mmCIF file of C-alpha atoms in Angstrom:
data_model
loop_
_atom_site.group_PDB
_atom_site.id
_atom_site.type_symbol
_atom_site.label_atom_id
_atom_site.label_comp_id
_atom_site.label_asym_id
_atom_site.label_seq_id
_atom_site.Cartn_x
_atom_site.Cartn_y
_atom_site.Cartn_z
ATOM 1 C CA MET A 1443 42.084 -31.832 24.922
ATOM 2 C CA HIS A 1444 39.250 -31.246 22.463
ATOM 3 C CA ASN A 1445 38.249 -27.699 21.597
ATOM 4 C CA SER A 1446 34.800 -26.758 20.300
ATOM 5 C CA SER A 1447 34.722 -25.556 16.715
ATOM 6 C CA MET A 1448 32.347 -22.764 17.730
ATOM 7 C CA PRO A 1449 31.294 -21.462 21.159
ATOM 8 C CA THR A 1450 28.126 -22.933 22.560
ATOM 9 C CA MET A 1451 25.211 -20.580 23.111
ATOM 10 C CA ILE A 1452 25.139 -19.317 26.686
ATOM 11 C CA ASN A 1453 22.153 -20.677 28.586
ATOM 12 C CA HIS A 1454 23.796 -20.457 32.000
ATOM 13 C CA GLU A 1455 25.519 -17.875 34.160
ATOM 14 C CA PRO A 1456 28.601 -16.950 32.103
ATOM 15 C CA LYS A 1457 32.005 -18.132 33.274
ATOM 16 C CA VAL A 1458 35.147 -16.035 32.876
ATOM 17 C CA LEU A 1459 38.718 -17.067 33.585
ATOM 18 C CA ILE A 1460 41.138 -14.356 34.737
ATOM 19 C CA LEU A 1461 44.852 -14.884 34.140
ATOM 20 C CA TYR A 1462 47.154 -12.621 36.129
ATOM 21 C CA THR A 1463 50.551 -12.332 34.434
ATOM 22 C CA GLY A 1464 51.837 -9.394 36.485
ATOM 23 C CA GLY A 1465 51.877 -5.657 36.052
ATOM 24 C CA THR A 1466 50.937 -2.582 38.049
ATOM 25 C CA ILE A 1467 47.357 -3.717 38.698
ATOM 26 C CA GLY A 1468 48.604 -6.410 41.104
ATOM 27 C CA MET A 1469 51.459 -4.495 42.708
ATOM 28 C CA VAL A 1470 52.006 -2.872 46.079
ATOM 29 C CA GLU A 1471 54.473 -0.277 47.219
ATOM 30 C CA ASN A 1472 57.575 -1.494 49.036
ATOM 31 C CA PRO A 1473 57.615 0.581 52.264
ATOM 32 C CA THR A 1474 61.420 0.654 52.305
ATOM 33 C CA THR A 1475 62.316 1.417 48.679
ATOM 34 C CA GLY A 1476 59.064 2.960 47.480
ATOM 35 C CA ALA A 1477 59.229 0.702 44.399
ATOM 36 C CA HIS A 1478 56.174 -1.165 43.106
ATOM 37 C CA GLU A 1479 56.559 -4.912 43.500
ATOM 38 C CA PRO A 1480 54.224 -7.742 42.432
ATOM 39 C CA LEU A 1481 52.205 -9.427 45.151
ATOM 40 C CA ASP A 1482 50.261 -12.648 45.228
ATOM 41 C CA PHE A 1483 47.070 -12.569 43.166
ATOM 42 C CA GLN A 1484 44.976 -12.970 46.308
ATOM 43 C CA HIS A 1485 45.893 -9.388 47.085
ATOM 44 C CA LEU A 1486 44.222 -8.316 43.867
ATOM 45 C CA ALA A 1487 41.029 -10.265 44.481
ATOM 46 C CA SER A 1488 40.702 -9.030 48.055
ATOM 47 C CA HIS A 1489 40.750 -5.432 46.882
ATOM 48 C CA VAL A 1490 37.884 -5.903 44.416
ATOM 49 C CA PRO A 1491 34.935 -7.212 46.467
ATOM 50 C CA GLU A 1492 32.684 -5.705 43.763
ATOM 51 C CA MET A 1493 33.509 -8.779 41.651
ATOM 52 C CA ASN A 1494 31.088 -10.705 43.887
ATOM 53 C CA GLN A 1495 28.237 -8.519 42.662
ATOM 54 C CA LEU A 1496 28.721 -9.447 39.018
ATOM 55 C CA HIS A 1497 26.402 -12.106 37.627
ATOM 56 C CA VAL A 1498 29.460 -13.917 36.342
ATOM 57 C CA LEU A 1499 31.274 -16.981 37.649
ATOM 58 C CA VAL A 1500 34.902 -15.940 37.889
ATOM 59 C CA ASP A 1501 37.894 -18.238 38.284
ATOM 60 C CA THR A 1502 41.489 -17.069 38.536
ATOM 61 C CA MET A 1503 44.921 -18.276 37.556
ATOM 62 C CA GLN A 1504 48.291 -16.579 37.752
ATOM 63 C CA PHE A 1505 51.832 -16.941 36.519
ATOM 64 C CA GLU A 1506 53.931 -18.694 39.141
ATOM 65 C CA GLN A 1507 56.211 -15.664 39.063
ATOM 66 C CA PRO A 1508 54.323 -12.467 38.108
ATOM 67 C CA LEU A 1509 56.247 -10.459 35.539
ATOM 68 C CA ASP A 1510 56.874 -6.817 34.914
ATOM 69 C CA SER A 1511 55.692 -6.551 31.319
ATOM 70 C CA SER A 1512 59.127 -5.282 30.273
ATOM 71 C CA ASN A 1513 60.286 -8.871 30.825
ATOM 72 C CA ILE A 1514 57.617 -10.472 28.623
ATOM 73 C CA LYS A 1515 59.030 -12.693 25.856
ATOM 74 C CA PRO A 1516 57.532 -14.963 23.177
ATOM 75 C CA GLU A 1517 57.587 -17.914 25.574
ATOM 76 C CA HIS A 1518 55.220 -15.954 27.821
ATOM 77 C CA TRP A 1519 52.905 -15.295 24.870
ATOM 78 C CA GLN A 1520 52.771 -19.061 24.483
ATOM 79 C CA LYS A 1521 51.958 -19.554 28.177
ATOM 80 C CA MET A 1522 49.095 -17.051 27.955
ATOM 81 C CA ALA A 1523 47.723 -18.698 24.825
ATOM 82 C CA GLU A 1524 48.013 -22.170 26.346
ATOM 83 C CA VAL A 1525 45.813 -21.088 29.254
ATOM 84 C CA VAL A 1526 43.139 -20.037 26.745
ATOM 85 C CA VAL A 1527 43.502 -23.196 24.650
ATOM 86 C CA GLU A 1528 43.464 -25.596 27.611
ATOM 87 C CA ASN A 1529 40.408 -23.941 29.166
ATOM 88 C CA TYR A 1530 38.583 -22.963 25.980
ATOM 89 C CA ASP A 1531 35.688 -25.375 26.395
ATOM 90 C CA TYR A 1532 35.020 -24.456 30.011
ATOM 91 C CA TYR A 1533 34.739 -20.660 29.900
ATOM 92 C CA ASP A 1534 32.752 -18.131 27.914
ATOM 93 C CA GLY A 1535 35.538 -15.555 27.954
ATOM 94 C CA PHE A 1536 39.000 -14.746 29.239
ATOM 95 C CA VAL A 1537 40.586 -11.710 30.909
ATOM 96 C CA ILE A 1538 44.355 -11.343 30.909
ATOM 97 C CA LEU A 1539 45.826 -8.920 33.440
ATOM 98 C CA HIS A 1540 49.076 -7.587 32.028
ATOM 99 C CA GLY A 1541 51.499 -4.710 32.492
ATOM 100 C CA THR A 1542 50.797 -1.792 30.189
ATOM 101 C CA ASP A 1543 54.256 -1.332 28.685
ATOM 102 C CA THR A 1544 54.134 -4.355 26.361
ATOM 103 C CA MET A 1545 50.411 -5.132 26.470
ATOM 104 C CA ALA A 1546 49.947 -4.173 22.806
ATOM 105 C CA TYR A 1547 52.673 -6.630 21.771
ATOM 106 C CA SER A 1548 51.111 -9.488 23.771
ATOM 107 C CA ALA A 1549 47.588 -8.791 22.550
ATOM 108 C CA THR A 1550 48.874 -8.718 18.973
ATOM 109 C CA ALA A 1551 50.757 -11.984 19.460
ATOM 110 C CA LEU A 1552 47.699 -13.795 20.813
ATOM 111 C CA SER A 1553 45.605 -12.536 17.896
ATOM 112 C CA PHE A 1554 47.939 -14.487 15.585
ATOM 113 C CA ILE A 1555 48.491 -17.503 17.838
ATOM 114 C CA LEU A 1556 44.793 -18.190 18.481
ATOM 115 C CA GLN A 1557 43.600 -18.949 14.978
ATOM 116 C CA ASN A 1558 39.835 -19.400 14.565
ATOM 117 C CA LEU A 1559 39.237 -17.766 17.950
ATOM 118 C CA ALA A 1560 35.511 -17.381 18.621
ATOM 119 C CA LYS A 1561 35.486 -16.195 22.248
ATOM 120 C CA PRO A 1562 36.583 -12.962 23.950
ATOM 121 C CA VAL A 1563 40.159 -12.585 25.184
ATOM 122 C CA ILE A 1564 40.343 -9.198 26.909
ATOM 123 C CA PHE A 1565 43.630 -7.669 28.065
ATOM 124 C CA THR A 1566 43.591 -5.012 30.749
ATOM 125 C CA GLY A 1567 45.713 -3.546 33.518
ATOM 126 C CA SER A 1568 46.117 -0.246 35.301
ATOM 127 C CA GLN A 1569 48.306 2.793 35.714
ATOM 128 C CA LEU A 1570 48.016 2.717 39.518
ATOM 129 C CA PRO A 1571 48.145 -0.377 41.766
ATOM 130 C CA ILE A 1572 44.752 -1.677 42.771
ATOM 131 C CA GLY A 1573 45.457 -0.952 46.446
ATOM 132 C CA VAL A 1574 45.912 2.783 45.799
ATOM 133 C CA LEU A 1575 42.927 4.971 46.617
ATOM 134 C CA ARG A 1576 42.674 6.564 43.139
ATOM 135 C CA THR A 1577 43.388 3.342 41.263
ATOM 136 C CA ASP A 1578 42.001 2.839 37.784
ATOM 137 C CA GLY A 1579 42.425 -0.905 38.227
ATOM 138 C CA LYS A 1580 39.008 -1.691 39.714
ATOM 139 C CA GLU A 1581 37.035 -0.129 36.877
ATOM 140 C CA ASN A 1582 39.267 -1.688 34.228
ATOM 141 C CA LEU A 1583 39.031 -5.157 35.760
ATOM 142 C CA ILE A 1584 35.285 -5.152 36.375
ATOM 143 C CA THR A 1585 34.492 -3.800 32.910
ATOM 144 C CA ALA A 1586 36.852 -6.287 31.244
ATOM 145 C CA ILE A 1587 35.018 -9.119 33.023
ATOM 146 C CA GLU A 1588 31.673 -7.753 31.858
ATOM 147 C CA ILE A 1589 32.879 -7.559 28.260
ATOM 148 C CA ALA A 1590 34.386 -11.058 28.385
ATOM 149 C CA ALA A 1591 31.051 -12.399 29.638
ATOM 150 C CA ALA A 1592 28.818 -10.370 27.305
ATOM 151 C CA HIS A 1593 26.702 -12.195 24.760
ATOM 152 C CA ASP A 1594 24.071 -11.174 22.226
ATOM 153 C CA ARG A 1595 20.356 -11.999 22.132
ATOM 154 C CA ILE A 1596 20.943 -15.493 20.800
ATOM 155 C CA GLY A 1597 23.676 -16.226 23.315
ATOM 156 C CA MET A 1598 26.764 -15.757 21.153
ATOM 157 C CA PRO A 1599 29.866 -13.890 22.413
ATOM 158 C CA MET A 1600 29.631 -10.149 21.828
ATOM 159 C CA VAL A 1601 33.339 -9.654 21.103
ATOM 160 C CA PRO A 1602 34.927 -12.926 19.889
ATOM 161 C CA GLU A 1603 38.429 -11.556 19.408
ATOM 162 C CA VAL A 1604 41.561 -10.410 21.262
ATOM 163 C CA CYS A 1605 41.080 -6.873 22.593
ATOM 164 C CA ILE A 1606 42.498 -4.345 25.022
ATOM 165 C CA PHE A 1607 40.172 -2.568 27.417
ATOM 166 C CA PHE A 1608 41.475 0.523 29.164
ATOM 167 C CA GLN A 1609 39.591 3.328 30.860
ATOM 168 C CA SER A 1610 36.655 4.039 28.523
ATOM 169 C CA TYR A 1611 37.525 2.168 25.332
ATOM 170 C CA LEU A 1612 37.731 -1.352 23.976
ATOM 171 C CA PHE A 1613 40.261 -1.601 21.139
ATOM 172 C CA ARG A 1614 41.242 -4.454 18.836
ATOM 173 C CA GLY A 1615 44.452 -5.793 20.338
ATOM 174 C CA ASN A 1616 46.562 -5.774 17.186
ATOM 175 C CA ARG A 1617 45.482 -2.217 16.359
ATOM 176 C CA SER A 1618 46.449 -0.790 19.740
ATOM 177 C CA LYS A 1619 49.441 1.010 21.174
ATOM 178 C CA LYS A 1620 50.317 2.593 24.493
ATOM 179 C CA PHE A 1621 50.631 6.336 24.007
ATOM 180 C CA SER A 1622 50.789 7.718 27.571
ATOM 181 C CA ALA A 1623 52.798 6.725 30.635
ATOM 182 C CA GLU A 1624 50.775 9.070 32.864
ATOM 183 C CA GLN A 1625 47.138 9.244 31.744
ATOM 184 C CA PHE A 1626 44.552 6.684 32.825
ATOM 185 C CA ASN A 1627 43.393 6.630 29.206
ATOM 186 C CA ALA A 1628 46.762 5.170 28.208
ATOM 187 C CA PHE A 1629 45.966 3.343 24.959
ATOM 188 C CA SER A 1630 44.899 4.391 21.504
ATOM 189 C CA SER A 1631 44.001 2.740 18.218
ATOM 190 C CA PRO A 1632 45.270 5.178 15.578
ATOM 191 C CA ASN A 1633 43.874 3.529 12.461
ATOM 192 C CA TYR A 1634 40.839 1.588 13.645
ATOM 193 C CA PRO A 1635 37.790 2.796 15.608
ATOM 194 C CA PRO A 1636 37.050 1.573 19.146
ATOM 195 C CA ILE A 1637 35.080 -1.661 19.255
ATOM 196 C CA ALA A 1638 33.187 -0.364 22.263
ATOM 197 C CA GLU A 1639 32.872 2.833 24.276
ATOM 198 C CA VAL A 1640 32.115 2.584 27.968
ATOM 199 C CA GLY A 1641 30.126 5.128 29.946
ATOM 200 C CA VAL A 1642 26.883 4.542 31.773
ATOM 201 C CA HIS A 1643 26.385 1.723 29.260
ATOM 202 C CA ILE A 1644 28.782 -0.379 27.212
ATOM 203 C CA ASN A 1645 28.076 0.651 23.627
ATOM 204 C CA TYR A 1646 29.383 -1.880 21.114
ATOM 205 C CA ALA A 1647 30.220 -0.873 17.543
ATOM 206 C CA HIS A 1648 28.968 -4.145 16.074
ATOM 207 C CA HIS A 1649 30.111 -3.451 12.504
ATOM 208 C CA TYR A 1650 33.729 -3.089 13.707
ATOM 209 C CA ILE A 1651 33.812 -6.397 15.587
ATOM 210 C CA ARG A 1652 35.690 -9.244 13.913
ATOM 211 C CA HIS A 1653 34.142 -12.717 13.840
ATOM 212 C CA ALA A 1654 35.894 -15.967 13.017
ATOM 213 C CA ILE A 1655 35.936 -16.543 9.257
ATOM 214 C CA SER A 1656 36.260 -20.296 9.682
ATOM 215 C CA THR A 1657 34.117 -22.860 11.472
ATOM 216 C CA GLU A 1658 37.238 -24.892 12.234
ATOM 217 C CA LYS A 1659 38.193 -25.476 15.868
ATOM 218 C CA LEU A 1660 40.574 -23.164 17.721
ATOM 219 C CA THR A 1661 44.052 -23.912 16.391
ATOM 220 C CA PRO A 1662 47.067 -22.478 18.212
ATOM 221 C CA CYS A 1663 50.249 -21.679 16.340
ATOM 222 C CA TYR A 1664 53.025 -20.786 18.773
ATOM 223 C CA ASN A 1665 56.270 -20.319 16.857
ATOM 224 C CA PHE A 1666 57.977 -16.924 16.682
ATOM 225 C CA ASP A 1667 61.377 -16.090 15.191
ATOM 226 C CA GLN A 1668 63.171 -13.492 17.294
ATOM 227 C CA ASN A 1669 65.793 -12.680 14.651
ATOM 228 C CA VAL A 1670 64.119 -9.370 13.866
ATOM 229 C CA VAL A 1671 65.297 -5.801 14.413
ATOM 230 C CA VAL A 1672 63.832 -2.288 14.127
ATOM 231 C CA LEU A 1673 65.781 0.440 12.320
ATOM 232 C CA ARG A 1674 64.401 3.930 12.898
ATOM 233 C CA LEU A 1675 65.556 6.413 10.284
ATOM 234 C CA PHE A 1676 66.561 9.981 11.101
ATOM 235 C CA PRO A 1677 68.236 12.788 9.155
ATOM 236 C CA GLY A 1678 71.963 12.140 9.004
ATOM 237 C CA ILE A 1679 71.913 8.456 9.917
ATOM 238 C CA SER A 1680 75.366 7.026 9.310
ATOM 239 C CA PRO A 1681 75.966 4.568 6.439
ATOM 240 C CA SER A 1682 78.106 2.487 8.799
ATOM 241 C CA ILE A 1683 75.199 2.165 11.219
ATOM 242 C CA VAL A 1684 72.799 1.073 8.481
ATOM 243 C CA ARG A 1685 75.296 -1.451 7.093
ATOM 244 C CA SER A 1686 76.038 -2.883 10.541
ATOM 245 C CA VAL A 1687 72.322 -3.411 11.237
ATOM 246 C CA LEU A 1688 71.593 -4.975 7.845
ATOM 247 C CA ASN A 1689 74.516 -7.373 8.299
ATOM 248 C CA ILE A 1690 73.696 -8.636 11.795
ATOM 249 C CA HIS A 1691 74.508 -12.345 11.870
ATOM 250 C CA GLY A 1692 71.357 -14.482 11.678
ATOM 251 C CA LEU A 1693 69.038 -11.537 10.996
ATOM 252 C CA ARG A 1694 65.918 -12.594 9.055
ATOM 253 C CA GLY A 1695 63.601 -9.604 9.284
ATOM 254 C CA LEU A 1696 63.925 -5.837 9.572
ATOM 255 C CA VAL A 1697 61.238 -3.280 10.374
ATOM 256 C CA LEU A 1698 62.172 0.028 8.773
ATOM 257 C CA GLU A 1699 60.590 3.000 10.541
ATOM 258 C CA SER A 1700 60.562 5.632 7.825
ATOM 259 C CA PHE A 1701 59.076 9.116 7.463
ATOM 260 C CA GLY A 1702 55.504 10.101 6.634
ATOM 261 C CA THR A 1703 53.803 7.718 4.223
ATOM 262 C CA GLY A 1704 56.864 5.488 3.965
ATOM 263 C CA ASN A 1705 59.560 7.817 2.664
ATOM 264 C CA ALA A 1706 63.304 7.648 3.164
ATOM 265 C CA MET A 1707 66.441 9.281 1.829
ATOM 266 C CA THR A 1708 67.287 8.364 -1.748
ATOM 267 C CA ASP A 1709 71.075 8.216 -1.421
ATOM 268 C CA ASP A 1710 72.408 5.543 -3.729
ATOM 269 C CA TRP A 1711 74.362 3.814 -0.944
ATOM 270 C CA PHE A 1712 71.165 3.446 1.144
ATOM 271 C CA ILE A 1713 69.014 2.007 -1.635
ATOM 272 C CA GLU A 1714 71.768 -0.372 -2.705
ATOM 273 C CA GLU A 1715 72.281 -1.614 0.861
ATOM 274 C CA LEU A 1716 68.566 -2.388 1.133
ATOM 275 C CA ARG A 1717 68.485 -4.078 -2.268
ATOM 276 C CA SER A 1718 71.496 -6.206 -1.381
ATOM 277 C CA ALA A 1719 69.946 -7.251 1.944
ATOM 278 C CA VAL A 1720 66.678 -8.250 0.241
ATOM 279 C CA ASP A 1721 68.638 -10.250 -2.340
ATOM 280 C CA ARG A 1722 70.286 -12.123 0.542
ATOM 281 C CA GLY A 1723 66.816 -13.125 1.809
ATOM 282 C CA LEU A 1724 66.175 -10.451 4.431
ATOM 283 C CA VAL A 1725 62.507 -9.456 4.748
ATOM 284 C CA ILE A 1726 62.298 -5.664 5.123
ATOM 285 C CA VAL A 1727 58.952 -4.125 6.070
ATOM 286 C CA ASN A 1728 58.418 -0.383 5.850
ATOM 287 C CA THR A 1729 56.296 1.289 8.542
ATOM 288 C CA SER A 1730 55.712 4.928 9.357
ATOM 289 C CA GLN A 1731 57.053 6.840 12.339
ATOM 290 C CA CYS A 1732 53.727 8.706 12.388
ATOM 291 C CA ILE A 1733 51.136 7.617 14.944
ATOM 292 C CA GLY A 1734 48.230 7.793 12.487
ATOM 293 C CA GLY A 1735 47.973 6.927 8.818
ATOM 294 C CA GLY A 1736 50.173 4.391 7.123
ATOM 295 C CA VAL A 1737 52.656 3.506 4.420
ATOM 296 C CA GLU A 1738 51.831 4.200 0.765
ATOM 297 C CA MET A 1739 55.126 3.749 -1.036
ATOM 298 C CA SER A 1740 53.679 4.586 -4.447
ATOM 299 C CA ARG A 1741 52.733 8.133 -3.430
ATOM 300 C CA TYR A 1742 56.220 9.705 -3.685
ATOM 301 C CA ASP A 1743 59.400 8.865 -5.561
ATOM 302 C CA THR A 1744 61.273 8.314 -2.293
ATOM 303 C CA GLY A 1745 58.873 5.530 -1.323
ATOM 304 C CA ASN A 1746 58.869 4.104 -4.827
ATOM 305 C CA ARG A 1747 62.614 3.642 -4.681
ATOM 306 C CA LEU A 1748 62.222 1.560 -1.517
ATOM 307 C CA LYS A 1749 59.534 -0.531 -3.210
ATOM 308 C CA ASN A 1750 61.743 -1.108 -6.250
ATOM 309 C CA ALA A 1751 64.515 -2.281 -3.913
ATOM 310 C CA GLY A 1752 62.240 -5.043 -2.596
ATOM 311 C CA VAL A 1753 60.994 -3.377 0.601
ATOM 312 C CA ILE A 1754 57.421 -4.346 1.622
ATOM 313 C CA GLY A 1755 54.903 -1.754 2.758
ATOM 314 C CA GLY A 1756 53.385 -2.272 6.212
ATOM 315 C CA GLY A 1757 50.160 -0.435 5.375
ATOM 316 C CA GLU A 1758 48.347 1.012 8.357
ATOM 317 C CA MET A 1759 49.729 -1.504 10.877
ATOM 318 C CA THR A 1760 51.272 -0.173 14.065
ATOM 319 C CA THR A 1761 54.983 -0.753 14.552
ATOM 320 C CA GLU A 1762 54.078 -3.227 17.310
ATOM 321 C CA ALA A 1763 51.875 -5.200 14.922
ATOM 322 C CA VAL A 1764 54.514 -5.198 12.173
ATOM 323 C CA ILE A 1765 57.186 -6.500 14.553
ATOM 324 C CA VAL A 1766 55.046 -9.261 16.042
ATOM 325 C CA LYS A 1767 53.538 -10.316 12.707
ATOM 326 C CA LEU A 1768 56.976 -10.528 11.101
ATOM 327 C CA MET A 1769 58.259 -12.644 14.008
ATOM 328 C CA PHE A 1770 55.197 -14.868 13.697
ATOM 329 C CA LEU A 1771 55.427 -15.418 9.935
ATOM 330 C CA LEU A 1772 59.176 -16.060 10.044
ATOM 331 C CA GLY A 1773 58.506 -18.561 12.815
ATOM 332 C CA GLN A 1774 56.403 -20.676 10.447
ATOM 333 C CA ASP A 1775 59.411 -21.336 8.169
ATOM 334 C CA TYR A 1776 57.602 -20.040 5.103
ATOM 335 C CA SER A 1777 59.462 -19.093 1.958
ATOM 336 C CA HIS A 1778 60.634 -15.508 1.564
ATOM 337 C CA GLU A 1779 57.934 -14.941 -1.052
ATOM 338 C CA LYS A 1780 55.140 -16.271 1.155
ATOM 339 C CA VAL A 1781 56.228 -14.182 4.152
ATOM 340 C CA CYS A 1782 56.201 -11.087 1.948
ATOM 341 C CA LYS A 1783 52.708 -11.872 0.644
ATOM 342 C CA LEU A 1784 51.307 -12.621 4.083
ATOM 343 C CA MET A 1785 52.710 -9.388 5.509
ATOM 344 C CA ASN A 1786 50.230 -7.636 3.208
ATOM 345 C CA THR A 1787 47.401 -10.040 4.043
ATOM 346 C CA ASN A 1788 44.768 -9.431 6.695
ATOM 347 C CA LEU A 1789 45.138 -12.424 9.012
ATOM 348 C CA ALA A 1790 43.607 -11.248 12.294
ATOM 349 C CA GLY A 1791 42.139 -7.817 11.647
ATOM 350 C CA GLU A 1792 45.497 -6.046 11.735
ATOM 351 C CA LEU A 1793 44.969 -4.718 8.206
ATOM 352 C CA ASN A 1794 41.947 -3.281 6.449
ATOM 353 C CA GLU A 1795 39.911 -5.610 4.272
ATOM 354 C CA LYS A 1796 41.295 -4.004 1.107
ATOM 355 C CA SER A 1797 44.373 -6.180 1.696
ATOM 356 C CA LEU A 1798 44.879 -9.462 -0.128
ATOM 357 C CA GLN A 1799 42.843 -12.358 1.151
ATOM 358 C CA TRP A 1800 44.354 -15.549 2.514
ATOM 359 C CA LYS A 1801 42.660 -17.700 -0.144
ATOM 360 C CA GLU A 1802 44.633 -15.881 -2.840
ATOM 361 C CA ILE A 1803 47.788 -17.338 -1.320
ATOM 362 C CA ASN A 1804 46.734 -20.668 0.054
ATOM 363 C CA ASP A 1805 43.551 -22.689 -0.325
ATOM 364 C CA SER A 1806 43.549 -23.459 3.396
ATOM 365 C CA THR A 1807 41.690 -21.142 5.761
ATOM 366 C CA THR A 1808 44.334 -21.559 8.451
ATOM 367 C CA LEU A 1809 48.073 -20.980 8.421
ATOM 368 C CA LEU A 1810 48.985 -24.609 9.015
#
């Protein structure tokens, strides 16, 4: 199926495709157990008659078996992306309804999969099922549709990237993380401002919106390598634990959650274990346990020692973004050197523009 290189200017009533993957927004309470269970998507649509008042043509699709987002895997990221790719020419924007627990991972994954994306892909969900009286699901869904359909004065998409909308804010997907299991305002973007704030009006921060840097057609890239692990440091971590993690059979990438701006203990055994793992070909990326800020390994001696051992800094990326990006790059079967360089390269807005540019590594404007 052919995909347009750039979106056509909207001169018709905008069309939005909703994909329901599962999650609280489409759940009902089991009267016997009290547990929330997924229901058919028709239940969701019947509870939002306000959708009929939007000046948007809305079509819907759903996973054959709706998933709790805790069960989302890379193959489901591919299914979501395939829906966008296969329907790209027929819709002006896309809304993906998804459970909140792993929404940031999925939004990040699609930001890497959908290279040269030039249309909105908006993730949303809810903290309460849409059938509950105080649900936040209606507002989230309706506003996500509005954003997916929004276009500027010359008819171009307002937000041509993968985002998460929740409560009052639109965030870049690969900059987002879930920070509350209770509050309706459940997501944050620690190191990047909101792309839009929603009140009486939807106020877009135009200078923070990312636009496709290539005029090439949408090009999906689906492969992810799951041989990645996260090691969170803490005072007194056992050498045997560190060694066992670094020597997991088949391990290709490790995300090291360190302290502050990327600091860790300087015990000789620890540094030597990391150096040995890097020499064996393991890609180790250092990210901070702090919610805000990022890794600057040159600031203190403790971070410098990690850098000298071959550990890569993850900059201001969230842990979710580091994990997914590492899985994605390893899935392309690049050399160790290229993976390391691309981890510090802004590919989909996950890093600030001060990072290395893709053209410094490869003359192509796409990864393939």
